[in-house]
Amino acid sequence: AQSVTQLGSHVSVSEGALVLLRCNYSSSVPPYLFWYVQYPNQGLQLLLKYTTGATLVKGINGFEAEFKKSETSFHLTKPSAHMSDAAEYFCAVSLAGGTSYGKLTFGQGTILTVHP
Amino acid sequence: KAGVTQTPRYLIKTRGQQVTLSCSPISGHRSVSWYQQTPGQGLQFLFEYFSETQRNKGNFPGRFSGRQFSNSRSEMNVSTLELGDSALYLCASSYDTEAFFGQGTRLTVV
């Protein structure tokens, strides 16, 4: 079975500051890892994903994440926060390959607040 | 390309009633998954259908059921509604390794 832990249910940054949202996972087999963003009363939008290959992945809106197998982490970063980044962010894991990519296990979410 | 469409967007039901939610996936996507989102429990996987067959199932009671039609459209049914079923229900259609989510159906049980 797999699980995801997001450290910090709320993160607050100033506009222009570094954004760092932490995600650790547990999986008995190689995982696929994802970050999603959710705006109020909306569905989830995929920011980026790691499946295989390069461990540093770049996504939309200037976000990136690094897969660190030794630390079982997949932290999300953005060099400079923008007011429009304020939202809730979810880290998710699915099992690599086979018939499991339609089943995602999510972390509890991190609400990002951006101050002017 | 049209996205994932969920209908209705909002729904109010009374305890004990049953409800059916609908999801139309992105054209060409054969996998449809359903999730329940609540403030207390977060995002929880309900079930996944692929080519009209349930392929994965989460830990929800039998009151929650689903099906998928030959055109990949999916429905989710909840019978004997309880107050705790109030939630945002999200549908996702998947292709390769990516899941694309609809805007959800907000169900309120009173």
GROMACS .gro file of N, CA and C in nm, chain A residues 32 34 36 38 41-46 49 51 88 90 94 98-108, chain B residues 9 31 33 35 37 40-43 45 48 50 55-57 88 90 94 96-99 101-103 106:
model
  156
   32TYR      N    1   0.465   0.650  -0.906
   32TYR     CA    2   0.451   0.768  -0.989
   32TYR      C    3   0.405   0.878  -0.892
   34PHE      N    4   0.284   1.295  -0.820
   34PHE     CA    5   0.215   1.406  -0.884
   34PHE      C    6   0.194   1.520  -0.784
   36TYR      N    7  -0.086   1.838  -0.762
   36TYR     CA    8  -0.205   1.901  -0.818
   36TYR      C    9  -0.233   2.030  -0.741
   38GLN      N   10  -0.559   2.307  -0.648
   38GLN     CA   11  -0.704   2.323  -0.648
   38GLN      C   12  -0.740   2.464  -0.603
   41ASN      N   13  -1.372   2.577  -0.504
   41ASN     CA   14  -1.486   2.527  -0.580
   41ASN      C   15  -1.449   2.481  -0.721
   42GLN      N   16  -1.328   2.435  -0.734
   42GLN     CA   17  -1.282   2.384  -0.863
   42GLN      C   18  -1.229   2.242  -0.849
   43GLY      N   19  -1.206   2.178  -0.962
   43GLY     CA   20  -1.143   2.047  -0.960
   43GLY      C   21  -0.993   2.061  -0.942
   44LEU      N   22  -0.922   1.955  -0.967
   44LEU     CA   23  -0.777   1.953  -0.951
   44LEU      C   24  -0.710   1.972  -1.085
   45GLN      N   25  -0.603   2.051  -1.084
   45GLN     CA   26  -0.525   2.072  -1.206
   45GLN      C   27  -0.384   2.017  -1.185
   46LEU      N   28  -0.337   1.938  -1.278
   46LEU     CA   29  -0.205   1.880  -1.266
   46LEU      C   30  -0.097   1.986  -1.286
   49LYS      N   31   0.446   1.597  -1.286
   49LYS     CA   32   0.447   1.456  -1.250
   49LYS      C   33   0.587   1.398  -1.266
   51THR      N   34   0.744   1.017  -1.339
   51THR     CA   35   0.718   0.875  -1.366
   51THR      C   36   0.851   0.800  -1.371
   88GLU      N   37  -0.485   2.555  -0.283
   88GLU     CA   38  -0.451   2.435  -0.207
   88GLU      C   39  -0.377   2.340  -0.299
   90PHE      N   40  -0.196   1.957  -0.358
   90PHE     CA   41  -0.202   1.817  -0.317
   90PHE      C   42  -0.091   1.737  -0.384
   94SER      N   43   0.071   0.715  -0.727
   94SER     CA   44   0.007   0.595  -0.779
   94SER      C   45   0.117   0.493  -0.803
   98GLY      N   46   0.123  -0.119  -1.481
   98GLY     CA   47   0.010  -0.206  -1.455
   98GLY      C   48  -0.122  -0.137  -1.469
   99THR      N   49  -0.213  -0.164  -1.377
   99THR     CA   50  -0.349  -0.114  -1.386
   99THR      C   51  -0.381  -0.016  -1.274
  100SER      N   52  -0.278   0.047  -1.220
  100SER     CA   53  -0.302   0.129  -1.101
  100SER      C   54  -0.296   0.278  -1.123
  101TYR      N   55  -0.269   0.324  -1.247
  101TYR     CA   56  -0.251   0.467  -1.261
  101TYR      C   57  -0.380   0.544  -1.248
  102GLY      N   58  -0.493   0.477  -1.251
  102GLY     CA   59  -0.620   0.546  -1.230
  102GLY      C   60  -0.655   0.558  -1.085
  103LYS      N   61  -0.573   0.507  -0.996
  103LYS     CA   62  -0.600   0.513  -0.853
  103LYS      C   63  -0.492   0.595  -0.787
  104LEU      N   64  -0.528   0.714  -0.744
  104LEU     CA   65  -0.434   0.803  -0.678
  104LEU      C   66  -0.459   0.806  -0.529
  105THR      N   67  -0.349   0.808  -0.453
  105THR     CA   68  -0.356   0.830  -0.309
  105THR      C   69  -0.303   0.969  -0.282
  106PHE      N   70  -0.383   1.052  -0.217
  106PHE     CA   71  -0.349   1.192  -0.197
  106PHE      C   72  -0.302   1.220  -0.055
  107GLY      N   73  -0.218   1.322  -0.043
  107GLY     CA   74  -0.187   1.379   0.086
  107GLY      C   75  -0.303   1.465   0.132
  108GLN      N   76  -0.291   1.520   0.253
  108GLN     CA   77  -0.400   1.596   0.312
  108GLN      C   78  -0.411   1.738   0.257
  125ARG      N   79  -2.356   2.023  -1.110
  125ARG     CA   80  -2.250   2.085  -1.031
  125ARG      C   81  -2.287   2.091  -0.883
  147SER      N   82  -1.038   0.516  -1.889
  147SER     CA   83  -1.036   0.501  -1.744
  147SER      C   84  -1.107   0.619  -1.680
  149SER      N   85  -1.219   0.750  -1.285
  149SER     CA   86  -1.209   0.729  -1.141
  149SER      C   87  -1.297   0.829  -1.068
  151TYR      N   88  -1.363   1.021  -0.680
  151TYR     CA   89  -1.304   1.056  -0.551
  151TYR      C   90  -1.406   1.136  -0.470
  153GLN      N   91  -1.421   1.420  -0.168
  153GLN     CA   92  -1.340   1.518  -0.097
  153GLN      C   93  -1.422   1.584   0.014
  156GLY      N   94  -1.274   1.686   0.647
  156GLY     CA   95  -1.218   1.600   0.749
  156GLY      C   96  -1.131   1.487   0.696
  157GLN      N   97  -1.173   1.426   0.590
  157GLN     CA   98  -1.105   1.308   0.536
  157GLN      C   99  -1.019   1.337   0.414
  158GLY      N  100  -1.030   1.456   0.359
  158GLY     CA  101  -0.951   1.489   0.242
  158GLY      C  102  -1.003   1.420   0.117
  159LEU      N  103  -0.912   1.390   0.028
  159LEU     CA  104  -0.946   1.325  -0.098
  159LEU      C  105  -0.932   1.175  -0.084
  161PHE      N  106  -1.018   0.790  -0.261
  161PHE     CA  107  -1.050   0.716  -0.383
  161PHE      C  108  -1.172   0.628  -0.359
  164GLU      N  109  -1.251   0.292  -0.965
  164GLU     CA  110  -1.206   0.321  -1.101
  164GLU      C  111  -1.269   0.221  -1.196
  166PHE      N  112  -1.261   0.087  -1.604
  166PHE     CA  113  -1.184   0.083  -1.729
  166PHE      C  114  -1.258  -0.010  -1.825
  171ARG      N  115  -1.204  -0.168  -1.203
  171ARG     CA  116  -1.066  -0.216  -1.199
  171ARG      C  117  -1.003  -0.199  -1.061
  172ASN      N  118  -1.041  -0.094  -0.989
  172ASN     CA  119  -0.991  -0.070  -0.854
  172ASN      C  120  -1.106  -0.019  -0.768
  173LYS      N  121  -1.097  -0.048  -0.639
  173LYS     CA  122  -1.204  -0.006  -0.549
  173LYS      C  123  -1.143   0.042  -0.419
  204LEU      N  124  -1.763   1.703  -0.187
  204LEU     CA  125  -1.739   1.731  -0.328
  204LEU      C  126  -1.696   1.599  -0.392
  206LEU      N  127  -1.546   1.417  -0.707
  206LEU     CA  128  -1.465   1.448  -0.824
  206LEU      C  129  -1.449   1.325  -0.912
  210SER      N  130  -0.845   0.920  -1.711
  210SER     CA  131  -0.701   0.898  -1.719
  210SER      C  132  -0.660   0.841  -1.852
  212ASP      N  133  -0.272   0.712  -2.016
  212ASP     CA  134  -0.131   0.692  -1.984
  212ASP      C  135  -0.114   0.714  -1.833
  213THR      N  136  -0.029   0.805  -1.793
  213THR     CA  137  -0.004   0.821  -1.650
  213THR      C  138  -0.071   0.945  -1.591
  214GLU      N  139  -0.155   1.012  -1.668
  214GLU     CA  140  -0.213   1.137  -1.619
  214GLU      C  141  -0.362   1.126  -1.595
  215ALA      N  142  -0.407   1.186  -1.485
  215ALA     CA  143  -0.549   1.195  -1.453
  215ALA      C  144  -0.594   1.339  -1.466
  217PHE      N  145  -0.908   1.600  -1.403
  217PHE     CA  146  -1.025   1.607  -1.316
  217PHE      C  147  -1.132   1.701  -1.370
  218GLY      N  148  -1.256   1.665  -1.341
  218GLY     CA  149  -1.366   1.755  -1.365
  218GLY      C  150  -1.378   1.854  -1.251
  219GLN      N  151  -1.478   1.943  -1.260
  219GLN     CA  152  -1.495   2.047  -1.158
  219GLN      C  153  -1.569   1.996  -1.036
  222ARG      N  154  -2.095   1.912  -0.607
  222ARG     CA  155  -2.108   1.940  -0.463
  222ARG      C  156  -2.241   1.885  -0.415
   0.00000   0.00000   0.00000
